[in-house]
Coordinates of C-alpha atoms and ligand atoms in Angstrom, one line a residue:
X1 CA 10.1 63.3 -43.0
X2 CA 8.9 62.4 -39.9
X3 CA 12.1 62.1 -38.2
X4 CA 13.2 65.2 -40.4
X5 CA 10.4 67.6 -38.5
X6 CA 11.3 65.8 -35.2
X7 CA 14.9 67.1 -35.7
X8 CA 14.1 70.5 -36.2
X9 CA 13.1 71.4 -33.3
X10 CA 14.2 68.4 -30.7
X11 CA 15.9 71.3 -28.9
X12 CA 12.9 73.2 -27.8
X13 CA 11.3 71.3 -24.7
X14 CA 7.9 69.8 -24.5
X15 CA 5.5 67.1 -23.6
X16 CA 6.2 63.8 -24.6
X17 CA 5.6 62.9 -28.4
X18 CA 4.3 66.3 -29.6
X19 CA 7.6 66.1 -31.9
X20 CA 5.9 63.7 -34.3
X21 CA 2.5 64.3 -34.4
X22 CA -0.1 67.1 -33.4
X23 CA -1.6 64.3 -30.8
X24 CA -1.5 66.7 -28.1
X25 CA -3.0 69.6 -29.7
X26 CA -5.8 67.4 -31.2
X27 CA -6.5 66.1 -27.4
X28 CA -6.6 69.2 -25.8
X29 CA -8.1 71.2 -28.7
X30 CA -10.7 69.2 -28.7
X31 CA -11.5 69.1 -24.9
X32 CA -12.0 72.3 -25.3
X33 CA -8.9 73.2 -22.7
X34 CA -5.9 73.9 -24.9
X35 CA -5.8 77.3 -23.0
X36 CA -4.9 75.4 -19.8
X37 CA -2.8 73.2 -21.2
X38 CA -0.6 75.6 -23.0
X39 CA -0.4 77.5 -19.3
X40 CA 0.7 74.4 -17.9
X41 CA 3.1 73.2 -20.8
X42 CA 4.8 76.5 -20.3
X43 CA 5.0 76.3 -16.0
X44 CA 6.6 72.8 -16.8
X45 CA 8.9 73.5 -19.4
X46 CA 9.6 76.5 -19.5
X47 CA 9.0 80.5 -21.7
X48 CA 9.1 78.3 -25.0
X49 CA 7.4 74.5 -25.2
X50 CA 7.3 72.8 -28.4
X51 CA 3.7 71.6 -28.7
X52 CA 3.9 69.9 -32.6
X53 CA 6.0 69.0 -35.2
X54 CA 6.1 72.8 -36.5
X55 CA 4.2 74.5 -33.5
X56 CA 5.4 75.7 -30.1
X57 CA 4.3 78.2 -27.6
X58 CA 5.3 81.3 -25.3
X59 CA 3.7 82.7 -22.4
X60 CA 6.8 85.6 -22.4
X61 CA 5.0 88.6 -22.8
X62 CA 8.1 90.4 -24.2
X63 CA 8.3 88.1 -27.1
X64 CA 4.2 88.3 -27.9
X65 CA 4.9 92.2 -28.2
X66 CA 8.0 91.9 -30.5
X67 CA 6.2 89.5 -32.6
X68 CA 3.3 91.3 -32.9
X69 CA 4.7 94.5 -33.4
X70 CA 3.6 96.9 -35.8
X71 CA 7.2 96.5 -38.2
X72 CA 7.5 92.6 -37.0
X73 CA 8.6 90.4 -40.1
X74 CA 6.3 88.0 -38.4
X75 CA 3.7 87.0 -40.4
X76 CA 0.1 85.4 -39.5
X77 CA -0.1 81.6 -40.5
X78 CA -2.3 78.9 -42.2
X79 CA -3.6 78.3 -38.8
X80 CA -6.3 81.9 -40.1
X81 CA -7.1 80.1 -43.3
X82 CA -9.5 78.0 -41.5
X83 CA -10.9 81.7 -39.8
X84 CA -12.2 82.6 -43.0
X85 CA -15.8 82.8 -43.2
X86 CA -16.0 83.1 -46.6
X87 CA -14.7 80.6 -48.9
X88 CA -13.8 83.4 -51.6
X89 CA -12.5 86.7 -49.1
X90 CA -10.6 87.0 -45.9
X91 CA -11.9 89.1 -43.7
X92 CA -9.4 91.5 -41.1
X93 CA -8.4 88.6 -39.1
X94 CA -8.4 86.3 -41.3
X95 CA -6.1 88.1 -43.6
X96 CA -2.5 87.0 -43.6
X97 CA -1.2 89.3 -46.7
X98 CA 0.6 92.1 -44.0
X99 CA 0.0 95.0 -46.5
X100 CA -3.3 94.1 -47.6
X101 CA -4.4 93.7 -43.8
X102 CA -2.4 97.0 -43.2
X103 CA -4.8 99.0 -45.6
X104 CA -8.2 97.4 -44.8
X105 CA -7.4 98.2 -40.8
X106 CA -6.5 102.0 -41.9
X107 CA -10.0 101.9 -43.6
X108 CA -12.1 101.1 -40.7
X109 CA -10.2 102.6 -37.8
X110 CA -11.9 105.5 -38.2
X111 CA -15.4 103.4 -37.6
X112 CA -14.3 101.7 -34.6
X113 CA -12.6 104.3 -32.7
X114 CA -15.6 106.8 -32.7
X115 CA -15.2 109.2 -34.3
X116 CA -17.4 108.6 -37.0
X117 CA -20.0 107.5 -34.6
X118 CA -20.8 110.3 -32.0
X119 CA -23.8 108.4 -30.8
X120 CA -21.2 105.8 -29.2
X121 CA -22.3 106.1 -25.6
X122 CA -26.0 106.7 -25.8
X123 CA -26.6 104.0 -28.5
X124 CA -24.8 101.5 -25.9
X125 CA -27.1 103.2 -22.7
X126 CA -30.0 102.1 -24.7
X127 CA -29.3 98.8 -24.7
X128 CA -28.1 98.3 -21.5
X129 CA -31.8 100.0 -20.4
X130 CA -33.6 97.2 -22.6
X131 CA -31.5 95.0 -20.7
X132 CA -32.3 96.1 -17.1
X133 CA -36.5 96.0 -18.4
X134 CA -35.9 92.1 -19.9
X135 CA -34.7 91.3 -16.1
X136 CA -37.6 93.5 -14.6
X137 CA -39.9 92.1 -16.5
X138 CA -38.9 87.8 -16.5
X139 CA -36.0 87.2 -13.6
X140 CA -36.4 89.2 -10.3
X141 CA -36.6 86.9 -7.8
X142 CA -38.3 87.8 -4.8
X143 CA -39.2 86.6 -1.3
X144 CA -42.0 84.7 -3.1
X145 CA -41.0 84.0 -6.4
X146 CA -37.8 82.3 -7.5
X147 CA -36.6 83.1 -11.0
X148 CA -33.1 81.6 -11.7
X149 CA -31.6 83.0 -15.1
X150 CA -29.0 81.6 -17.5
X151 CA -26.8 84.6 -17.0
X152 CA -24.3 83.6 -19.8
X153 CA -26.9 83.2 -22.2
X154 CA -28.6 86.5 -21.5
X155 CA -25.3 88.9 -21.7
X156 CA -24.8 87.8 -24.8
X157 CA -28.4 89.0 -25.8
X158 CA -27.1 92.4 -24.9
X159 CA -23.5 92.0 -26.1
X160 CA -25.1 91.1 -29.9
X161 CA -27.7 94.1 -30.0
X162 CA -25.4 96.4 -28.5
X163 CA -22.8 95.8 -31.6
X164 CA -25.2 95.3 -34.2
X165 CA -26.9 99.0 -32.8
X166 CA -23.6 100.2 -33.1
X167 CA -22.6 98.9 -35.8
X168 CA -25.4 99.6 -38.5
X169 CA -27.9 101.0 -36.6
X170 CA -30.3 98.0 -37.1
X171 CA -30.6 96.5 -33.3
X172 CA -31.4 92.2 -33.7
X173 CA -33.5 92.1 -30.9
X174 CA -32.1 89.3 -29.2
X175 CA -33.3 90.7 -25.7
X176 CA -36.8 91.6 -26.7
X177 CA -37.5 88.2 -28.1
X178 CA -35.5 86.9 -24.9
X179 CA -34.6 83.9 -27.7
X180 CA -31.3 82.6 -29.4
X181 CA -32.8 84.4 -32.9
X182 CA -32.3 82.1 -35.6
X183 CA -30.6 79.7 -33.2
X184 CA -27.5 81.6 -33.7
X185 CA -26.0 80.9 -30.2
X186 CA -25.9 77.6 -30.4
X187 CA -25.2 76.6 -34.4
X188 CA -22.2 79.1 -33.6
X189 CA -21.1 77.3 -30.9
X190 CA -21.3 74.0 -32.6
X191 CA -19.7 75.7 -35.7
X192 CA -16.2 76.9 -33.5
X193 CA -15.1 73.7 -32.3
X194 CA -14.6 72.6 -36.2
X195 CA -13.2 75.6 -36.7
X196 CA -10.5 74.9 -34.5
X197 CA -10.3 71.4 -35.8
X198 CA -9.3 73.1 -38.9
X199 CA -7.1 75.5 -37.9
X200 CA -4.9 72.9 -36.5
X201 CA -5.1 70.9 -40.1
X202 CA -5.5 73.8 -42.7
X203 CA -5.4 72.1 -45.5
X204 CA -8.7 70.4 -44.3
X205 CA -9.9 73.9 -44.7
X206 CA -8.8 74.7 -48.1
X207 CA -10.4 71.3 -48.8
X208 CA -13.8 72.5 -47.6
X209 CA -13.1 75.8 -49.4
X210 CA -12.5 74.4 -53.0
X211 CA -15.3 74.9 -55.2
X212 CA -16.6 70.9 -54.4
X213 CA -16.7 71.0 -51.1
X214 CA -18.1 74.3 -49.8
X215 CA -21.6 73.5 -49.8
X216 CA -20.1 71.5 -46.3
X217 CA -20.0 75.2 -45.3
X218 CA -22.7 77.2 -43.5
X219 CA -24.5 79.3 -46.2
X220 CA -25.8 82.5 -46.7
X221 CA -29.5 79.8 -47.6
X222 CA -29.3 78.4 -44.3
X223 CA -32.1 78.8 -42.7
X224 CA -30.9 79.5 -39.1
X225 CA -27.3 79.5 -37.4
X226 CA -24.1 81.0 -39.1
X227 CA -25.0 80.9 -42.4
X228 CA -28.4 82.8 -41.4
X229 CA -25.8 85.4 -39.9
X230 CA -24.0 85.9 -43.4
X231 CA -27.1 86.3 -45.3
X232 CA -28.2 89.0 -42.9
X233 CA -24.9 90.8 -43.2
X234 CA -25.7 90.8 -46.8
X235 CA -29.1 92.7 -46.7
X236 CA -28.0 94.9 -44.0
X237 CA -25.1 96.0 -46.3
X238 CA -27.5 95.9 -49.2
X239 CA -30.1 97.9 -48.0
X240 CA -27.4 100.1 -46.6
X241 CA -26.0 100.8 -50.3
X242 CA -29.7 101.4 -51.4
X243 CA -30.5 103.9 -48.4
X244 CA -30.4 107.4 -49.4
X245 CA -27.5 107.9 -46.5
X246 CA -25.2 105.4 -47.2
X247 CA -22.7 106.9 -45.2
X248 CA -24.7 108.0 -42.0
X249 CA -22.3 107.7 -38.2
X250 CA -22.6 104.5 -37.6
X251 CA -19.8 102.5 -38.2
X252 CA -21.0 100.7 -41.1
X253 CA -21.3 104.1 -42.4
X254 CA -17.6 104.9 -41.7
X255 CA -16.7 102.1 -43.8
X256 CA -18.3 102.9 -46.8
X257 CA -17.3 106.4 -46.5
X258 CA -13.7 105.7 -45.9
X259 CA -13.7 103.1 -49.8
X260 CA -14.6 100.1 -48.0
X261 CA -16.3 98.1 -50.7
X262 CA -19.4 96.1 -50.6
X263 CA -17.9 92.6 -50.3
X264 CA -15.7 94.0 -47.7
X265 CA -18.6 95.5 -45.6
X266 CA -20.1 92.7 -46.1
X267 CA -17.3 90.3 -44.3
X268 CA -16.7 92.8 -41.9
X269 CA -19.7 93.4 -40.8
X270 CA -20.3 89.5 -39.8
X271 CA -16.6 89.8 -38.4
X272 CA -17.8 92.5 -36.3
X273 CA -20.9 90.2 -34.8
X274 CA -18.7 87.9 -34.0
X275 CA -15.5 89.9 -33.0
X276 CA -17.7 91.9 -30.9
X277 CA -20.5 89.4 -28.7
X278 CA -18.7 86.3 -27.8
X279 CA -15.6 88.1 -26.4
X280 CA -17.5 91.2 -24.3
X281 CA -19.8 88.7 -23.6
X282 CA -17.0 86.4 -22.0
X283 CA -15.1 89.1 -20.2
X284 CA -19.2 89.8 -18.2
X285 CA -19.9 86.1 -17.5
X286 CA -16.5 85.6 -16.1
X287 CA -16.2 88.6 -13.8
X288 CA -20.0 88.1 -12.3
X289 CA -18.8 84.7 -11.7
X290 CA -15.6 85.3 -10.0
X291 CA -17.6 88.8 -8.1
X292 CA -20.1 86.2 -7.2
X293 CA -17.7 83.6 -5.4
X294 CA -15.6 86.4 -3.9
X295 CA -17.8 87.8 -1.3
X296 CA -15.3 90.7 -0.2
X297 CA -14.5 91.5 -3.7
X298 CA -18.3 91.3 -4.2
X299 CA -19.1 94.2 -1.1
X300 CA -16.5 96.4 -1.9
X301 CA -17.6 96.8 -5.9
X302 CA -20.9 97.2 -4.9
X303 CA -20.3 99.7 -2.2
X304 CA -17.9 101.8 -4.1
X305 CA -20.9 101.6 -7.4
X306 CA -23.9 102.6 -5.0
X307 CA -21.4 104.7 -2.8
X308 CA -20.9 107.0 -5.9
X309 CA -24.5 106.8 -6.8
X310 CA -26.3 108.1 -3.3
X311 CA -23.0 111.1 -3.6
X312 CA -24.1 112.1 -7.2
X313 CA -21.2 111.1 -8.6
X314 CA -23.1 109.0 -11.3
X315 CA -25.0 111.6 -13.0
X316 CA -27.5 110.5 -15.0
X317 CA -29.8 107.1 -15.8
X318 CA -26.8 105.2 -17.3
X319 CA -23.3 105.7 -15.8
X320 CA -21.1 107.9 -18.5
X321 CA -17.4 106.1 -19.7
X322 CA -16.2 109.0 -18.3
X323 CA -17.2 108.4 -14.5
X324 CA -17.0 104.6 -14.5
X325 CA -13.1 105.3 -15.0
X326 CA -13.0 107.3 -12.1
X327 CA -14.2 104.5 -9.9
X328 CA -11.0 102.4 -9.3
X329 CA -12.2 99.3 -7.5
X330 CA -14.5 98.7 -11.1
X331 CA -11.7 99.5 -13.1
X332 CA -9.6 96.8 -11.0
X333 CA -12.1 94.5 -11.3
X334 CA -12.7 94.6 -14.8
X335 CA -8.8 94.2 -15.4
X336 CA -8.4 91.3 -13.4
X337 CA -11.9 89.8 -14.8
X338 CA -10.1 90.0 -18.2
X339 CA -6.8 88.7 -16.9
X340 CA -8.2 85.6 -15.0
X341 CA -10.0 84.4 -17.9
X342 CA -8.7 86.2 -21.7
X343 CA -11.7 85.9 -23.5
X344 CA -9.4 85.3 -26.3
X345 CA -7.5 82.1 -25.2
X346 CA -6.8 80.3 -28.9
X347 CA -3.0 80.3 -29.8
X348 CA -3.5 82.6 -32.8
X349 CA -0.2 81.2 -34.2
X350 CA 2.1 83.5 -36.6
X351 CA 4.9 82.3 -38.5
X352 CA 8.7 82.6 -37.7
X353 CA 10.6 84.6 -41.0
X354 CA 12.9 83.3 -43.2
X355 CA 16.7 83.2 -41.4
X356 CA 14.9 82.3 -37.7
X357 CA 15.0 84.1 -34.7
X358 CA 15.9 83.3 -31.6
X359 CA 13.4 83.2 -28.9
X360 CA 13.4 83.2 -25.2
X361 CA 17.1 81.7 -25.6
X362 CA 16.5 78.8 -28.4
X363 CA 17.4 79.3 -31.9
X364 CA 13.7 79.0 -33.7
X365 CA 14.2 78.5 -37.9
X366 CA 12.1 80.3 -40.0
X367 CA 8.6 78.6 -41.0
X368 CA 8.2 77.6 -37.6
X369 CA 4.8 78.3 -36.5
X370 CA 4.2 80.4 -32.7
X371 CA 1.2 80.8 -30.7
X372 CA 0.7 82.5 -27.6
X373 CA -0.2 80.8 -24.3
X374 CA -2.5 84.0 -23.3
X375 CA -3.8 82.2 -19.9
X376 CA 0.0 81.6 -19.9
X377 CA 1.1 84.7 -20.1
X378 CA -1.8 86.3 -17.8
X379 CA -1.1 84.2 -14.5
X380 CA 2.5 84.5 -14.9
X381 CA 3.7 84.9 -10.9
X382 CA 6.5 87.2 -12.1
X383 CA 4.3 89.7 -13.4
X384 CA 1.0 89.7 -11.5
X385 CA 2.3 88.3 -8.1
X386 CA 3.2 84.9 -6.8
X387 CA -0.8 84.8 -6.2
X388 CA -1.5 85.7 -10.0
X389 CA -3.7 82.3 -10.4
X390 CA -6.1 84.2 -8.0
X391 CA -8.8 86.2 -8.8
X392 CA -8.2 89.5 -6.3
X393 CA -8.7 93.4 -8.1
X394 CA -6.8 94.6 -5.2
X395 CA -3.0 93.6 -7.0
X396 CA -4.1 96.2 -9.3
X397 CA -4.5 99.2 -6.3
X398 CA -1.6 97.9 -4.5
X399 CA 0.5 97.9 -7.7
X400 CA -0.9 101.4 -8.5
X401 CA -0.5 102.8 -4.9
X402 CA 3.6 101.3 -4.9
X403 CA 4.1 103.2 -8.2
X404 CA 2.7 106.5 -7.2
X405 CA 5.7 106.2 -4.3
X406 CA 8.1 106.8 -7.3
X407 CA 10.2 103.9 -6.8
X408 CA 11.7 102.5 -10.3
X409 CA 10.9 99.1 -9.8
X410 CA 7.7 99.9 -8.7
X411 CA 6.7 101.8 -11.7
X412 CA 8.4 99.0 -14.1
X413 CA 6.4 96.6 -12.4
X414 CA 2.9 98.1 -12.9
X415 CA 4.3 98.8 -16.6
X416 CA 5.0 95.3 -17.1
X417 CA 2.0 94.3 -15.4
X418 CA -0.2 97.1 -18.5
X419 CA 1.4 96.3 -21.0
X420 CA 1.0 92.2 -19.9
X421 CA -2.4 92.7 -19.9
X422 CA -2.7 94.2 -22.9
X423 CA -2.2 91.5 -24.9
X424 CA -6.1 90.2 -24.0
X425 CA -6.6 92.5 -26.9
X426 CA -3.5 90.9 -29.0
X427 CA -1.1 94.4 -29.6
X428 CA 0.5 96.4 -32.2
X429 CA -0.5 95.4 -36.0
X430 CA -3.3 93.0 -35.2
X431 CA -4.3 94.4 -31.9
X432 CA -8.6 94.4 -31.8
X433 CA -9.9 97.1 -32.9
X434 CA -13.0 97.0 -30.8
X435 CA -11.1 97.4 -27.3
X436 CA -12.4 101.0 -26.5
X437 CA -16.1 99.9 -27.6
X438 CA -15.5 96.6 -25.1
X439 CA -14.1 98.6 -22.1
X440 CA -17.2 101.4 -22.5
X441 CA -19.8 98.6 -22.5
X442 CA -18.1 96.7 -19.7
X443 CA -17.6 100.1 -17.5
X444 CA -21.3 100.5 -18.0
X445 CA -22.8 97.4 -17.6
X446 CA -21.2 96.1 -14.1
X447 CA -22.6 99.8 -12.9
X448 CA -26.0 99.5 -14.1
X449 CA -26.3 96.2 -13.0
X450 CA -24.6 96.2 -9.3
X451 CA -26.2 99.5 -8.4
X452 CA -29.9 97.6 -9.0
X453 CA -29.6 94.2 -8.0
X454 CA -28.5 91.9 -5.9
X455 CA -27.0 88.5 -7.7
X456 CA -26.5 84.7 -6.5
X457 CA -25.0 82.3 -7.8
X458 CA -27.7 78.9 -8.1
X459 CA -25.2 75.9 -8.0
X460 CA -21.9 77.1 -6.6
X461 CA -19.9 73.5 -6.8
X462 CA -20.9 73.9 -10.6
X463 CA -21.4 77.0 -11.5
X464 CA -21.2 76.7 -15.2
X465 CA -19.7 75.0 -18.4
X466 CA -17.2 76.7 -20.0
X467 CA -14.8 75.3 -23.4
X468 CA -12.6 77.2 -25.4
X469 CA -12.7 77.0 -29.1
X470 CA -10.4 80.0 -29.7
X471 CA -13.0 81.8 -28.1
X472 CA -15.2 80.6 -25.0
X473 CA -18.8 78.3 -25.4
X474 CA -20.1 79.1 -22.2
X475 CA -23.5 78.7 -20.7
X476 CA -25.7 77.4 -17.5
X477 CA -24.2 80.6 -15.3
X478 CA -27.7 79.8 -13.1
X479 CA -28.1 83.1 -11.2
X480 CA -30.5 84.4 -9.0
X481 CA -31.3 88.5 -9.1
X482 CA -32.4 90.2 -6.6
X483 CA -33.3 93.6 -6.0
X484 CA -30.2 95.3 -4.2
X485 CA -31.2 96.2 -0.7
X486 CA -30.6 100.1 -0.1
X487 CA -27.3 101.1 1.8
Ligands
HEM501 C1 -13.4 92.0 -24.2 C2 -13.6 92.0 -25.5 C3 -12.7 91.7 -26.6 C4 -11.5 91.0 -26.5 C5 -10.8 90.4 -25.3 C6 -11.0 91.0 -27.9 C7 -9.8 90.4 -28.3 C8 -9.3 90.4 -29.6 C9 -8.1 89.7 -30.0 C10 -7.2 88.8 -29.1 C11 -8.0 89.9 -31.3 C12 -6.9 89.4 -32.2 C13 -7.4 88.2 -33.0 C14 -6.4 87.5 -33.9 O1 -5.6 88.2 -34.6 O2 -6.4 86.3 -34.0 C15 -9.1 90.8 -31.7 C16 -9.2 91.3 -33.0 C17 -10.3 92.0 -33.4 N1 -11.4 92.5 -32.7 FE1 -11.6 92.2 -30.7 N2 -11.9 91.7 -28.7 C18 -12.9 92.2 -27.9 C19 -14.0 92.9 -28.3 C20 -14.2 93.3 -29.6 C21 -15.3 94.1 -30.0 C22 -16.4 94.6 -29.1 C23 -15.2 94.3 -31.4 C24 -16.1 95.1 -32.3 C25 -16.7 96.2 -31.9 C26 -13.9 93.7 -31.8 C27 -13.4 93.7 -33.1 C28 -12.2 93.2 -33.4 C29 -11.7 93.2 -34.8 C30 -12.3 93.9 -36.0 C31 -10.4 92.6 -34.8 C32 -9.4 92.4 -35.9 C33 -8.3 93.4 -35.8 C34 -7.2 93.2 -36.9 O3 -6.8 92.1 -37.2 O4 -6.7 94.2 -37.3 N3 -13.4 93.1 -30.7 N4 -9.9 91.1 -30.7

């Protein structure tokens, strides 16, 4: 059978022996660089690599929209079984019954796109304001006191009380304790990398799903880490039910008012924690990091956010959505924060339907399982420039200023270059649901923070550790924070 799966796909190019085993996977999943290596496979070999016996890869963003589309017969894979975080119930993601999903994303829509939740903004300005006090208060350096910070650690303080304020109203207060509550940081991170063990050998994951072996599994008794997380999903949800407003405007709220039931809210809302931290969380660490080794890119942010703020043009003690999208250097930076490093980078694999298909030239038989290379398709020199490895905002002005000119290839090409970037947030039936929540919190934080301070980076030949395990385990972003000195 060996040869067998070999022969299926011997047609499709890829690195040496990935034919007969999933060696190479294994090897770079767990080194925690399979995002790299995909985006190299595919600069080798070509749109389409073959990367195991049933698995290849594209970076082509055409074909990641076609397959992801809304009416695609594409279907997701066993690759989510092992995305399940509770033996018993899929959650969104996790969910690879199409009409099922289909009907569970029409429920919480409503929740997620605000408008059951006109507090949106100001619940989000809150936190970032706690924020700003827990570096007041602990890491200001000054002339005579040096206070490096852990940046990574600390945005994702914010990112997890921002979305569990949002979400049901009941902040964790991971900034005020200035702690990883219930160690959840770090038994998460240790938790992701066997996770994406298993989603390269499902059937390891039904294994540790059957009845016998799920006490392997964190549990809602744990003590601290993920299992901690799904027992506080529980009460939260519980006491929810038990309030007398159930269905207030949060967007917990919105999901029991639009039939979600209570082992759905329950899933979702740990999906939501996790959906909604690590990812927004990412997309900061990376673009103070890159801001931070870019000195011009670095002045020019920061002149445009304190520019608008001495004109008035930043109205109130927390930028508004509304006037962070009307600076265009920010908006610029925050794209090509998000396009230098996807804080989504797993292969997310869906499954070829019956009869085949052909893909980027090769005839692919149905069954066969394809994943998306998203650094791949992000740093591809025929969308983003021949300098698209690079991180430089400015592509996105000079694409936006050749457009306005009215040329047609001008306009195709910043198209292109959208809707490219648009996958970060996957696209049409699976695309995440918490983009416009990520892009308001992201507008607002780079303000609040650049117009304040001042930030260095500590160790700039190794500025941090970063490993993907679908999403990123990043941490030791040593920063100093300064207050910003005046115009
Ligand atoms: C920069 C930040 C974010 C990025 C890059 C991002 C990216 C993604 C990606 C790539 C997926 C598809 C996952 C898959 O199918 O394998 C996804 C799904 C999802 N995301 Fe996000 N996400 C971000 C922030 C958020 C936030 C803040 C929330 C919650 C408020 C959220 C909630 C969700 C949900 C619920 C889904 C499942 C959608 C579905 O399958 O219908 N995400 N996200």
């Amino acid at each position: 059978s060996t040869i067998k799966s070999w022969h299926r796909l011997r047609h499709i190019p890829g690195p040496p022996g990935v034919g007969y085993s999933k060696w190479w996977l294994l090897r770079n999943t767990l080194g925690g660089h399979l995002h790299l290596a995909t985006k190299a496979a595919c600069k080798e070999y070509g749109p389409l690599v073959r990367v195991g016996p049933n698995q290849v890869v594209t970076n082509d963003p055409d074909v990641l929209r076609r397959i992801w589309a809304v009416r695609s017969p594409y279907k997701k894979g066993p690759f989510y079984d092992a995305v399940r975080f509770n033996p018993e119930r899929d959650n969104l993601i996790s969910m690879r019954n199409d009409t099922l999903h289909a009907e569970l994303r029409a429920k919480m829509a409503f929740g997620y796109g605000g408008k059951d939740n006109d507090n949106l903004e100001a619940v989000i300005d809150k936190e970032i304001l706690v924020f700003v006090d827990l570096l007041e208060r602990k890491y200001l350096s000054t002339a005579t006191e040096y206070r490096p910070v852990d940046l990574a650690r600390k945005v994702q303080y914010l990112t997890l009380d921002v979305i569990s304020a949002l979400a049901f109203s009941k902040r964790f207060g991971f900034m005020e304790k200035d702690d990883d509550l219930y160690s959840y940081i770090k038994m998460t991170e240790e938790t992701l990398p066997a996770m994406m063990f298993m989603c390269l050998f499902p059937w390891l994951a039904k294994v540790l799903q059957s009845k016998i072996c799920r006490r392997l599994l964190p549990s809602e008794h744990d003590p601290v880490g993920f299992g901690r997380f799904i027992a506080v999903a529980k009460q939260i949800v519980h006491d929810r039910l038990k309030s007398d407003q159930p269905k207030r405007r949060d967007m917990l709220g919105s999901f029991l008012a639009h039939g979600l039931t209570r082992e759905e809210a329950e899933g979702e809302t740990l999906l939501q924690i996790i959906a909604g931290s690590d990812t927004t969380a990412t997309a900061l660490r990376t673009t103070m990091l890159y801001l931070m080794s870019s000195p011009a890119t670095y002045l020019r942010l920061t002149q445009e956010i304190r520019g608008a703020v001495v004109e008035g043009r930043i109205s109130s003690a927390v930028v508004t959505d509304a006037e962070a999208r009307e600076l265009s250097y920010l908006q610029a930076v925050i794209k090509e924060g998000m396009r230098i490093n996807p804080p989504v980078a797993g292969t997310m694999d869906v499954v070829v339907p019956e009869g085949g298909d052909t893909i980027c030239g090769y005839p692919v038989p149905g069954g066969t399982e394809i994943g998306c290379s998203e650094f791949g398709a992000q740093q591809l020199a025929s969308v983003f420039g021949p300098d698209a490895d690079v991180f430089r905002p400015e592509r996105w002005l000079e694409a936006e200023a050749a457009a306005k000119e009215g040329s047609q290839p001008d306009i195709d090409r910043l198209r292109q270059m959208n809707l490219t970037w648009g996958l970060i947030f996957k696209a049409g039936k699976w695309q995440c649901l918490g983009k416009e929540v990520a892009l308001i919190e992201l507008n607002k934080v780079f303000v609040e923070l650049l117009r304040r301070y001042d930030f260095t980076l500590v160790n700039a030949s190794k500025p941090w550790n970063s490993k993907n395990a679908g999403i990123f385990i990043q941490s030791d972003l040593f920063t100093k924070i300064t207050r910003a000195e005046p115009l």
